[in-house]
Short mmCIF file of C-alpha atoms in Angstrom, two decimals:
data_model
loop_
_atom_site.label_atom_id
_atom_site.label_comp_id
_atom_site.label_asym_id
_atom_site.label_seq_id
_atom_site.Cartn_x
_atom_site.Cartn_y
_atom_site.Cartn_z
CA MET A 1 -18.10 1.67 10.29
CA LYS A 2 -21.07 1.14 8.09
CA GLN A 3 -19.82 -0.81 5.11
CA ARG A 4 -19.79 0.56 1.15
CA THR A 5 -19.24 -2.11 -2.43
CA LEU A 6 -16.52 -1.62 -4.58
CA GLY A 7 -17.42 -4.12 -7.64
CA THR A 8 -17.92 -7.47 -5.58
CA MET A 9 -15.85 -6.58 -2.53
CA LYS A 10 -17.00 -4.87 0.86
CA VAL A 11 -14.67 -2.25 2.59
CA SER A 12 -15.52 0.20 5.08
CA GLU A 13 -17.25 3.77 3.99
CA ILE A 14 -14.35 5.83 4.77
CA GLY A 15 -10.37 4.18 4.01
CA ALA A 16 -6.89 4.93 4.92
CA GLY A 17 -4.44 6.53 2.36
CA CYS A 18 -1.17 5.64 3.45
CA MET A 19 1.42 7.63 1.41
CA THR A 20 1.89 9.91 3.77
CA PHE A 21 3.66 7.58 6.17
CA ALA A 22 6.56 7.02 3.35
CA GLY A 23 6.91 10.80 2.84
CA ASN A 24 5.96 13.18 -0.02
CA TYR A 25 4.25 15.66 1.93
CA ASN A 26 6.74 15.58 4.62
CA ALA A 27 9.69 13.01 5.69
CA PRO A 28 8.68 9.69 6.73
CA VAL A 29 7.55 8.77 9.87
CA PRO A 30 8.86 6.61 12.18
CA LYS A 31 7.51 2.84 11.57
CA GLU A 32 6.02 2.97 15.74
CA GLN A 33 4.37 5.84 14.53
CA ALA A 34 3.43 4.45 11.11
CA ILE A 35 2.15 1.05 12.78
CA LYS A 36 0.11 2.79 15.55
CA THR A 37 -1.99 5.23 13.52
CA ILE A 38 -2.57 2.52 10.87
CA ARG A 39 -3.75 0.23 13.85
CA THR A 40 -5.75 3.01 15.35
CA ALA A 41 -7.55 3.17 12.09
CA TYR A 42 -8.43 -0.36 12.13
CA GLU A 43 -9.77 -0.50 15.90
CA ASN A 44 -12.26 2.79 14.72
CA GLY A 45 -13.85 0.71 11.95
CA VAL A 46 -11.36 0.81 9.07
CA THR A 47 -10.66 -2.01 6.99
CA PHE A 48 -9.88 -0.65 3.77
CA PHE A 49 -5.98 0.25 3.66
CA ASP A 50 -5.02 1.96 0.65
CA THR A 51 -0.29 2.17 -0.45
CA ALA A 52 1.71 1.42 -3.38
CA GLU A 53 5.20 0.24 -4.05
CA VAL A 54 5.95 3.59 -5.18
CA TYR A 55 5.19 5.38 -1.88
CA GLY A 56 8.55 5.67 -0.27
CA PRO A 57 9.88 3.50 -2.33
CA TYR A 58 8.62 0.47 -0.54
CA LEU A 59 8.18 1.71 2.74
CA SER A 60 4.48 2.29 2.68
CA GLU A 61 4.25 -1.19 2.09
CA GLU A 62 6.37 -2.26 4.49
CA PHE A 63 4.58 -0.20 6.93
CA VAL A 64 0.89 -1.28 6.43
CA GLY A 65 2.05 -5.26 5.98
CA GLU A 66 3.59 -5.24 9.52
CA ALA A 67 0.85 -3.00 11.27
CA LEU A 68 -2.09 -5.10 9.64
CA ALA A 69 -0.59 -8.66 9.83
CA PRO A 70 -2.19 -9.62 12.96
CA PHE A 71 -5.66 -8.84 11.76
CA ARG A 72 -4.95 -9.46 7.91
CA ASP A 73 -8.04 -11.68 7.32
CA LYS A 74 -10.36 -8.96 8.61
CA VAL A 75 -9.31 -6.35 6.30
CA GLN A 76 -8.52 -5.54 2.59
CA ILE A 77 -5.25 -4.00 1.36
CA ALA A 78 -4.93 -2.43 -1.64
CA THR A 79 -1.96 -1.37 -3.46
CA LYS A 80 -0.48 -0.26 -7.19
CA PHE A 81 2.16 -0.87 -9.57
CA GLY A 82 3.31 0.63 -12.98
CA PHE A 83 5.89 2.94 -11.93
CA ALA A 84 9.59 2.15 -13.21
CA ILE A 85 11.23 2.89 -9.81
CA ASP A 86 14.57 3.90 -11.42
CA GLY A 87 15.00 7.45 -9.97
CA THR A 88 12.47 8.71 -12.63
CA ILE A 89 8.71 8.61 -12.59
CA ALA A 90 8.70 6.54 -15.55
CA LEU A 91 5.99 3.81 -16.34
CA ASN A 92 6.24 0.14 -16.70
CA SER A 93 3.47 -1.84 -17.09
CA ARG A 94 4.84 -4.22 -19.28
CA PRO A 95 2.94 -7.80 -18.00
CA ALA A 96 6.33 -9.63 -17.44
CA HIS A 97 7.09 -6.51 -15.14
CA ILE A 98 3.72 -6.76 -13.52
CA ARG A 99 4.49 -10.28 -12.30
CA LYS A 100 8.39 -9.56 -10.72
CA VAL A 101 6.63 -6.38 -8.81
CA VAL A 102 3.37 -8.20 -7.41
CA GLU A 103 5.91 -10.70 -5.71
CA GLU A 104 7.68 -8.11 -4.33
CA SER A 105 4.58 -6.02 -2.99
CA LEU A 106 3.32 -9.84 -1.63
CA LYS A 107 6.35 -10.36 0.28
CA ARG A 108 6.55 -6.19 1.50
CA LEU A 109 2.78 -6.70 2.57
CA ARG A 110 3.33 -9.83 4.64
CA THR A 111 0.35 -11.62 2.73
CA ASP A 112 -0.43 -14.59 0.39
CA ARG A 113 -2.95 -12.19 -2.14
CA ILE A 114 -3.83 -8.56 -2.93
CA ASP A 115 -7.14 -7.56 -2.08
CA LEU A 116 -7.09 -4.48 -5.11
CA TYR A 117 -4.25 -3.97 -7.02
CA TYR A 118 -4.44 -0.98 -9.43
CA GLN A 119 -2.48 0.18 -12.48
CA HIS A 120 -1.34 3.44 -10.75
CA ARG A 121 -1.24 5.27 -14.38
CA VAL A 122 -1.90 4.06 -17.47
CA ASP A 123 1.01 3.34 -19.51
CA PRO A 124 0.85 4.51 -22.94
CA ALA A 125 3.09 2.32 -24.29
CA LEU A 126 1.03 -0.65 -24.20
CA PRO A 127 -2.44 -1.46 -25.26
CA ILE A 128 -4.33 -1.37 -21.88
CA GLU A 129 -5.79 -5.00 -22.96
CA GLU A 130 -2.75 -6.28 -22.17
CA VAL A 131 -2.30 -4.76 -18.79
CA ALA A 132 -6.00 -6.16 -17.87
CA GLY A 133 -4.98 -9.75 -19.56
CA ALA A 134 -1.65 -9.73 -17.07
CA LEU A 135 -4.40 -8.94 -13.83
CA LYS A 136 -6.74 -11.64 -15.41
CA GLU A 137 -4.06 -14.21 -14.95
CA LEU A 138 -2.97 -12.76 -11.68
CA ILE A 139 -6.52 -13.25 -10.35
CA ARG A 140 -6.70 -16.91 -11.60
CA GLN A 141 -3.75 -17.68 -9.62
CA GLY A 142 -5.20 -16.12 -6.62
CA LYS A 143 -2.22 -13.62 -6.04
CA VAL A 144 -4.89 -10.67 -6.48
CA LEU A 145 -8.46 -10.70 -5.85
CA HIS A 146 -9.73 -7.44 -7.73
CA PHE A 147 -8.33 -5.21 -10.74
CA GLY A 148 -8.46 -1.55 -10.25
CA LEU A 149 -7.21 1.72 -12.34
CA SER A 150 -6.33 5.28 -11.13
CA GLU A 151 -6.28 8.04 -12.79
CA ALA A 152 -7.84 6.16 -15.76
CA SER A 153 -10.38 8.05 -18.52
CA ALA A 154 -13.91 6.76 -19.30
CA THR A 155 -12.55 5.25 -22.52
CA THR A 156 -9.78 2.99 -20.69
CA ILE A 157 -12.08 1.98 -18.19
CA ARG A 158 -14.36 0.82 -20.31
CA ARG A 159 -11.47 -1.48 -22.51
CA ALA A 160 -9.71 -2.62 -19.57
CA HIS A 161 -13.60 -3.70 -18.30
CA ALA A 162 -14.30 -5.59 -21.06
CA VAL A 163 -11.12 -8.18 -20.80
CA GLN A 164 -11.31 -8.14 -16.97
CA ALA A 165 -13.80 -6.38 -14.54
CA VAL A 166 -12.32 -3.81 -13.14
CA SER A 167 -13.62 -3.74 -9.64
CA ALA A 168 -12.36 0.40 -8.35
CA VAL A 169 -11.29 2.90 -10.35
CA GLN A 170 -9.04 5.37 -8.27
CA SER A 171 -8.42 9.58 -8.96
CA GLU A 172 -8.17 12.77 -7.19
CA TYR A 173 -11.39 14.12 -6.14
CA SER A 174 -12.84 16.65 -3.84
CA LEU A 175 -14.50 19.98 -3.26
CA TRP A 176 -11.84 21.50 -5.15
CA THR A 177 -10.88 18.95 -7.62
CA ARG A 178 -13.84 17.98 -9.76
CA ASN A 179 -12.82 16.68 -12.78
CA VAL A 180 -14.39 13.03 -12.89
CA GLU A 181 -17.87 14.77 -12.38
CA LEU A 182 -16.95 16.48 -16.33
CA ASN A 183 -14.54 13.56 -17.99
CA GLY A 184 -17.50 10.75 -17.73
CA VAL A 185 -15.22 9.18 -15.42
CA LEU A 186 -17.81 8.74 -12.43
CA ASP A 187 -20.85 7.95 -14.77
CA THR A 188 -18.86 5.25 -16.52
CA CYS A 189 -18.26 3.16 -13.03
CA LYS A 190 -22.03 3.90 -12.23
CA GLU A 191 -22.86 2.36 -15.08
CA LEU A 192 -20.73 -0.46 -14.82
CA GLY A 193 -21.35 -1.00 -11.42
CA ILE A 194 -17.44 -0.28 -10.66
CA GLY A 195 -16.43 1.87 -7.05
CA PHE A 196 -14.80 4.68 -7.34
CA VAL A 197 -12.00 5.66 -4.38
CA PRO A 198 -11.14 9.59 -4.66
CA TRP A 199 -7.71 10.10 -3.20
CA SER A 200 -6.52 13.44 -1.72
CA PRO A 201 -10.24 13.96 -1.09
CA VAL A 202 -9.15 16.88 1.22
CA GLY A 203 -7.49 18.38 -1.11
CA ALA A 204 -3.51 17.46 -0.02
CA GLY A 205 -4.88 19.08 3.63
CA PHE A 206 -5.83 22.58 1.71
CA LEU A 207 -9.58 21.65 2.80
CA THR A 208 -8.59 21.45 6.48
CA GLY A 209 -8.68 24.71 6.68
CA LYS A 210 -5.24 24.37 8.28
CA ILE A 211 -3.24 25.93 5.02
CA ASP A 212 -2.94 30.17 4.59
CA ALA A 213 -1.03 32.09 2.30
CA GLY A 214 2.00 32.48 4.43
CA THR A 215 2.26 28.38 4.03
CA GLN A 216 5.43 27.60 2.44
CA PHE A 217 6.32 23.84 1.36
CA ASP A 218 10.15 22.32 1.74
CA PRO A 219 10.46 21.09 -2.04
CA LYS A 220 12.80 18.72 -0.45
CA THR A 221 10.50 16.35 0.84
CA ASP A 222 7.39 18.08 -0.16
CA PHE A 223 5.43 16.99 -3.81
CA ARG A 224 3.25 20.53 -3.01
CA ALA A 225 6.08 22.36 -3.50
CA GLY A 226 5.76 21.80 -6.92
CA PHE A 227 1.81 22.40 -7.83
CA PRO A 228 0.52 25.40 -9.34
CA ARG A 229 -2.50 25.38 -7.04
CA PHE A 230 0.00 25.56 -3.86
CA SER A 231 2.10 28.02 -5.48
CA LYS A 232 2.21 32.04 -3.42
CA GLU A 233 0.94 33.07 -6.58
CA PHE A 234 -2.22 30.88 -6.82
CA LEU A 235 -2.52 30.00 -2.97
CA LYS A 236 -3.83 33.22 -2.20
CA LEU A 237 -6.93 33.10 -4.72
CA ASN A 238 -7.78 29.90 -3.98
CA LEU A 239 -8.10 30.73 -0.04
CA PRO A 240 -11.98 32.49 0.02
CA LEU A 241 -12.98 28.61 -0.92
CA ILE A 242 -11.78 27.62 2.58
CA GLU A 243 -13.30 30.72 4.18
CA TRP A 244 -16.59 29.83 2.84
CA LEU A 245 -16.07 25.75 3.79
CA LYS A 246 -14.56 27.24 7.68
CA GLY A 247 -18.55 29.29 7.81
CA TYR A 248 -20.32 26.01 6.35
CA ALA A 249 -18.57 23.74 8.76
CA ALA A 250 -19.78 25.63 11.61
CA GLN A 251 -22.59 25.56 10.52
CA LYS A 252 -22.87 21.87 11.09
CA GLY A 253 -20.96 21.18 13.77
CA ALA A 254 -18.47 19.90 11.80
CA THR A 255 -14.53 20.69 11.12
CA PRO A 256 -13.81 21.38 7.04
CA SER A 257 -12.24 18.14 6.79
CA GLN A 258 -15.69 16.22 7.90
CA VAL A 259 -17.60 18.47 5.18
CA ALA A 260 -14.95 17.83 2.30
CA LEU A 261 -15.59 13.70 3.58
CA ALA A 262 -19.07 13.96 3.98
CA TRP A 263 -20.05 15.67 0.89
CA LEU A 264 -18.08 12.63 -1.08
CA LEU A 265 -20.09 10.36 0.91
CA ALA A 266 -22.98 11.74 -0.06
CA LYS A 267 -22.48 11.98 -3.66
CA ALA A 268 -22.90 8.38 -4.75
CA PRO A 269 -23.03 5.34 -2.48
CA ASN A 270 -20.04 3.72 -4.75
CA ILE A 271 -17.48 6.58 -3.61
CA VAL A 272 -15.07 5.70 -1.05
CA PRO A 273 -12.97 8.06 0.51
CA ILE A 274 -9.08 7.61 1.48
CA PRO A 275 -7.97 10.16 3.46
CA GLY A 276 -4.26 9.96 4.28
CA THR A 277 -2.71 11.25 7.28
CA ARG A 278 0.16 10.98 9.87
CA SER A 279 -1.92 11.78 13.14
CA GLU A 280 -3.90 9.99 15.38
CA ALA A 281 -5.84 13.29 16.12
CA HIS A 282 -6.71 14.24 12.35
CA LEU A 283 -7.31 10.41 11.85
CA LEU A 284 -10.15 10.54 14.36
CA GLU A 285 -11.45 13.81 13.09
CA ASN A 286 -11.57 12.52 9.50
CA LEU A 287 -13.33 8.95 10.53
CA GLY A 288 -15.96 11.46 12.24
CA ALA A 289 -17.17 12.74 8.62
CA ARG A 290 -19.42 9.75 8.71
CA ARG A 291 -21.50 11.49 11.74
CA VAL A 292 -22.44 14.65 9.26
CA GLN A 293 -25.23 13.80 7.48
CA LEU A 294 -25.67 15.99 4.30
CA THR A 295 -29.03 15.70 2.54
CA ALA A 296 -29.31 15.43 -1.13
CA ALA A 297 -30.24 19.57 -0.69
CA ASP A 298 -26.93 20.09 1.19
CA VAL A 299 -25.18 18.71 -1.81
CA GLN A 300 -26.80 20.73 -4.38
CA ALA A 301 -26.33 23.62 -2.14
CA ILE A 302 -22.67 23.28 -1.69
CA ASP A 303 -22.34 22.21 -5.69
CA THR A 304 -23.72 25.50 -6.33
CA MET A 305 -21.67 27.72 -4.05
CA LEU A 306 -18.42 26.05 -5.11
CA GLY A 307 -19.49 27.22 -8.96
CA LYS A 308 -18.58 30.73 -6.79
CA TYR A 309 -15.13 29.76 -6.30
CA PRO A 310 -12.95 29.16 -9.50
CA VAL A 311 -9.73 27.16 -8.42
CA PHE A 312 -6.44 28.63 -9.48
CA GLY A 313 -3.72 26.45 -10.97
CA ASP A 314 -3.27 22.43 -11.95
CA ARG A 315 -4.22 20.24 -9.12
CA MET A 316 0.19 18.68 -9.74
CA GLY A 317 3.23 20.00 -11.55
CA GLU A 318 3.71 19.37 -15.05
CA ALA A 319 5.58 15.75 -15.30
CA HIS A 320 2.99 14.26 -13.63
CA MET A 321 -0.01 16.04 -15.15
CA SER A 322 1.60 14.56 -18.27
CA GLN A 323 0.65 11.08 -17.04
CA ILE A 324 -3.25 11.67 -16.50
CA ASP A 325 -5.01 9.53 -18.80
CA TYR A 326 -7.50 12.50 -19.75
CA THR A 327 -7.77 16.21 -20.08
CA ILE A 328 -10.77 17.86 -18.59
#
C-alpha cells in the first residue's frame, strides 16, 4: 500500500471508514465481526481508520479502539466531535464541550492521542475561530495531533486554517457527488496544502452496482431510506450511470467500486478515500482499486461521460443537508 500526505500526516492511500460497523446503513454488527474486519484492513496495508463519537453513538469508536490497540503506534486514527448526541442531530462545538468529549473519545479509542480530530459539522452558533483555537490548545497538550473539518466551505476552511493549520477536510465526494469540484473546496485544499478525504466514495453503496430499482431500505435502520436520490422516484432515474459504470469497469478488468475509487485516487495526490464496509470480501475488493491505474486521459474521459448522466435527488435528507456549510 502506497502512502499519501494529509497536511503533514502520512497515511495509507486508501483508508477505512468505520461508520457502518455501528449502524446507519444497517443494524450494528457483532463486535467480533467489526474487530476482525478492521484488523483485516490493517493486515492488507490500511493504516488510516476513520470513526466518530456519533457513530452508534460511541459504538464505532469502541470497536476501533479495541481492534487497533495491538498496533496503535502503526496506525492513524481519525475521529470527530460536534454533535450534541442528545437524541437529536443538534450541533455543539463549544470549546468546553470539545474539551469534555475529547477525553471520552480517548478512553473509547484506548489511546493517549487522536491523530486527526475533525469538527463533524460546522456549528453556526459560534465562530470557527473559536473551534480552531480549542483545537490549537488540544494540539499543544498532545491530546490531538492534527485538526480537520468535515463538510466545511472554502471560506470556513480559510478562516480556521488562519488560526490552526487544517490537515484534512472531509466531504462526500464520488462519481455522483461532485459538489466540491464546483464550490472551491478542492481548490482551497490544494492551495493551502490540505489533504482531502472523500467519505462515501462509492456513493453509499450505489456505485458498487449492487443496488437496483427494486432495492428497499429499512427506515428503522438505514439512513438511505430518507435520502432523496435513493427514493423510488429518483433511484430508477439514476441507474443509467451504473449501467455505464459496469461496462467501463469490465473494460478495465475491474469492478464498479474499484473504478469509483481509482477515479478519486487519480484526481489528485492529496486525496485519500475512506470506503466503509462490514464485509471482508468487499474490503478486499475496495483495496484492489489501487491496482486500477487510470491516466489523466482516462479521468478526463470519465468526467466527460459523467456530464451525460445528471444526478436526480439530494444526497441526504433535508435535516442533514441543512447542516452542510455550503450550498453548491
